[in-house]
Coordinates of C-alpha atoms in Angstrom, one line a residue:
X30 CA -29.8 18.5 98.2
X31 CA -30.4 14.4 98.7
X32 CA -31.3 14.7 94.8
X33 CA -28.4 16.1 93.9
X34 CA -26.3 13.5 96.0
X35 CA -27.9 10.8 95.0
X36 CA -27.5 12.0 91.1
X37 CA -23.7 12.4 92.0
X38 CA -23.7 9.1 93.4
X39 CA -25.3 7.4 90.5
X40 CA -23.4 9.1 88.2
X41 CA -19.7 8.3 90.2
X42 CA -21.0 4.3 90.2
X43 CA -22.1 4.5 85.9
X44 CA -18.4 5.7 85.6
X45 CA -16.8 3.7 87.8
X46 CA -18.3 0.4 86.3
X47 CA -16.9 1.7 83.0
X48 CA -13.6 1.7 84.6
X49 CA -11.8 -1.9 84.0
X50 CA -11.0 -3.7 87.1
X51 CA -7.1 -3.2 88.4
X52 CA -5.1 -6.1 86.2
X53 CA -7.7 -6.5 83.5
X54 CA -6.3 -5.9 80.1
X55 CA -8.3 -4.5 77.6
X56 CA -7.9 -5.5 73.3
X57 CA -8.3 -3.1 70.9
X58 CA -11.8 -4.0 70.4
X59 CA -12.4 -3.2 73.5
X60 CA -13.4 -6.3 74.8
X61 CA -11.3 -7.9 77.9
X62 CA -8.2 -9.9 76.8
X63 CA -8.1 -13.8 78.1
X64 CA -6.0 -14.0 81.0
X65 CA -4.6 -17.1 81.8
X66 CA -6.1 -19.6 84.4
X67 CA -2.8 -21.6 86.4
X68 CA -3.6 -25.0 87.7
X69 CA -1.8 -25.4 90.6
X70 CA 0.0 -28.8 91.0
X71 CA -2.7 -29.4 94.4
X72 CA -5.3 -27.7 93.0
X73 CA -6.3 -30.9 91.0
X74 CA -9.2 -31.6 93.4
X75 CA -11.1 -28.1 93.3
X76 CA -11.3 -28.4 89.5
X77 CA -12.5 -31.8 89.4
X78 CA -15.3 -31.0 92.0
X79 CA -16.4 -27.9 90.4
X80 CA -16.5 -29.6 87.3
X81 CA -18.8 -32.4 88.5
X82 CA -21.0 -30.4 90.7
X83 CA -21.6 -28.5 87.3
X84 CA -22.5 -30.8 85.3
X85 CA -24.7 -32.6 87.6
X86 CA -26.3 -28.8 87.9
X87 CA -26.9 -29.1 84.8
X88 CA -28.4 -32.8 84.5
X89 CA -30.8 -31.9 87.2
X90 CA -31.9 -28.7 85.4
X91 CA -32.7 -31.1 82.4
X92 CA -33.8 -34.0 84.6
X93 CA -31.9 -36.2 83.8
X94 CA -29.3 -38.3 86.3
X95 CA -26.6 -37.5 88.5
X96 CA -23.1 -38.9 86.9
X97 CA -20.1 -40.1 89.5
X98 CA -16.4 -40.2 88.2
X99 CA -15.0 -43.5 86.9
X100 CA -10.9 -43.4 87.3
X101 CA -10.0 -45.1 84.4
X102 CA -12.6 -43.0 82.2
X103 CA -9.8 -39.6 84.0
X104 CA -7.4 -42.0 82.7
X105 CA -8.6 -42.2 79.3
X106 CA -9.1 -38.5 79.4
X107 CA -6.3 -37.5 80.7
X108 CA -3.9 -39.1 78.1
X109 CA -5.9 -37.7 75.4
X110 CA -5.3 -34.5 77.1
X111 CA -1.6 -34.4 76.9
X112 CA -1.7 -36.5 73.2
X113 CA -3.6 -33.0 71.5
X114 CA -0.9 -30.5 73.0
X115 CA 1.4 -32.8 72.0
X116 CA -0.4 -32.6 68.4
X117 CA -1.4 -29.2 69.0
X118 CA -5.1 -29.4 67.8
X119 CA -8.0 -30.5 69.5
X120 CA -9.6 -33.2 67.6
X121 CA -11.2 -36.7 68.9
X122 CA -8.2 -39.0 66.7
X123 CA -5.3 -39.4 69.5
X124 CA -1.3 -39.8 67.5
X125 CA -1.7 -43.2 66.6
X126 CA -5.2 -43.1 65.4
X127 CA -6.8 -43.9 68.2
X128 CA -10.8 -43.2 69.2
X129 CA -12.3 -42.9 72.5
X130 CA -13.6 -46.2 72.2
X131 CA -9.7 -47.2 71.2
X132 CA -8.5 -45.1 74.4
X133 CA -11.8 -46.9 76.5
X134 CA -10.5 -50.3 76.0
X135 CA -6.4 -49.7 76.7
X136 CA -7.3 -48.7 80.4
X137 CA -9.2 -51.3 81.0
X138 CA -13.2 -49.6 80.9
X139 CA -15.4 -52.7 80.8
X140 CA -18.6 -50.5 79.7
X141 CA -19.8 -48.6 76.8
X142 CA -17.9 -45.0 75.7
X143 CA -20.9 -43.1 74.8
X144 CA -19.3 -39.2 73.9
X145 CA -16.6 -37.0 73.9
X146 CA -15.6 -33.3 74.0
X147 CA -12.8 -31.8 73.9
X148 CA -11.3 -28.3 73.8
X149 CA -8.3 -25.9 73.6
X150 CA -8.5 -22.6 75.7
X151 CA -7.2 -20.5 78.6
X152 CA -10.5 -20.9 80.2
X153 CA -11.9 -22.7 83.3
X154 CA -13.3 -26.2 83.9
X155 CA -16.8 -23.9 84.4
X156 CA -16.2 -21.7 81.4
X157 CA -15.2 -25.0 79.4
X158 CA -18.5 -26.7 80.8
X159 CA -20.3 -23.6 79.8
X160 CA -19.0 -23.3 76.1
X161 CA -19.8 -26.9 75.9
X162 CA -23.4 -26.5 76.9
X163 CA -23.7 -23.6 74.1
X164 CA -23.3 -26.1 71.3
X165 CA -25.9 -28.7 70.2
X166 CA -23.5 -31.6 69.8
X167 CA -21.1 -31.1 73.2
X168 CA -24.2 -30.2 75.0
X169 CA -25.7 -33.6 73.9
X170 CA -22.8 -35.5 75.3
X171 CA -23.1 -33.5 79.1
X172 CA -26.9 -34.0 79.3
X173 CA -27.0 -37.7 77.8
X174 CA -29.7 -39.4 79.9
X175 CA -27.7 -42.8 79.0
X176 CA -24.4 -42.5 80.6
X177 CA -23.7 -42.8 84.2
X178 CA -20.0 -42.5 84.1
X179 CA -17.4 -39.8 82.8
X180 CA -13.6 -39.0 82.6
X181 CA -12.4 -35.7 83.2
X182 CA -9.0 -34.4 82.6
X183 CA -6.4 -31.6 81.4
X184 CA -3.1 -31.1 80.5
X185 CA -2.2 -27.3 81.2
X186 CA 1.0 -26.2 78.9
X187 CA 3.8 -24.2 80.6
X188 CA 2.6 -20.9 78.2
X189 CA -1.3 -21.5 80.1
X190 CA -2.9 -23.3 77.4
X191 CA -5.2 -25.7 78.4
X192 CA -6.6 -29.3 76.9
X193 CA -9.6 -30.5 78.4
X194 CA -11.0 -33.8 77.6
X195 CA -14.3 -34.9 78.8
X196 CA -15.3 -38.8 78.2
X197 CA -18.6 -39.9 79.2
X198 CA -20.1 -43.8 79.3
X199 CA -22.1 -46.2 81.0

């Protein structure tokens, strides 16, 4: 009898794990669709914490330095956020040609720009940080052992879409 239960109960937890979670839309290729992530106005804080905390996870896996936020690096960051959705395409050029060294310079960053990634998604700051850390070249700019110093920023469109913008230096 305690066989037969627990063969019932494995059985009822194999289907029930098949079963998509309440909310969760599934694509025709069966895979979950992206659901958008909403930045709360206040929620600013959490998602530059998480971010940090990540990264510097990450440094310390690959021992390498602890990195602190630099406010006119955000700044940087934050306008190059808003300049791709406003060019709708994530590439390291801002409107008016500018590069991150370019963007360094106008707010007034008296060190050295050393990398910068950007991306376009509906993803988190984590999810973003991991995505990064799965390429060669964005995970070169996270776990740089030369920069002490990075910009973080986003600018979330009203449809979801969100523009992240990472800027690291020293």
């Amino acid at each position: 009898m305690n066989r037969r239960a627990a063969l019932l109960g494995l059985l009822s937890a194999t289907v029930a794990a098949c079963t998509p979670a309440a909310g969760v839309k599934i694509g025709p290729d069966g895979l979950p669709l992206p659901q958008v992530y909403r930045i709360a106005a206040d929620g600013q804080d959490p998602v530059m914490f998480h971010f940090l905390d990540g990264m510097n996870a990450l440094r310390k896996a690959a021992k390498v330095q602890p990195v602190t936020y630099n406010a006119q690096l955000n700044a940087a960051a934050a306008t190059h956020s808003r300049d791709m959705a406003i060019q709708n395409r994530p590439w390291h050029f801002g409107s008016d040609g500018s590069s991150p060294l370019d963007r360094g310079r106008r707010v007034g960053f008296p060190g050295r720009i050393m990398g910068e990634n950007i991306s376009e998604t509906y993803e988190t700051e984590l999810e973003t940080l991991a995505a990064w850390m799965r390429q060669e070249d964005t995970r070169a700019v996270i776990l740089d052992p030369t920069i002490t110093l990075i910009g973080f920023a986003w600018y979330q469109e009203p449809a979801g879409k969100i523009w992240w913008t990472l800027v690291t230096g020293r």
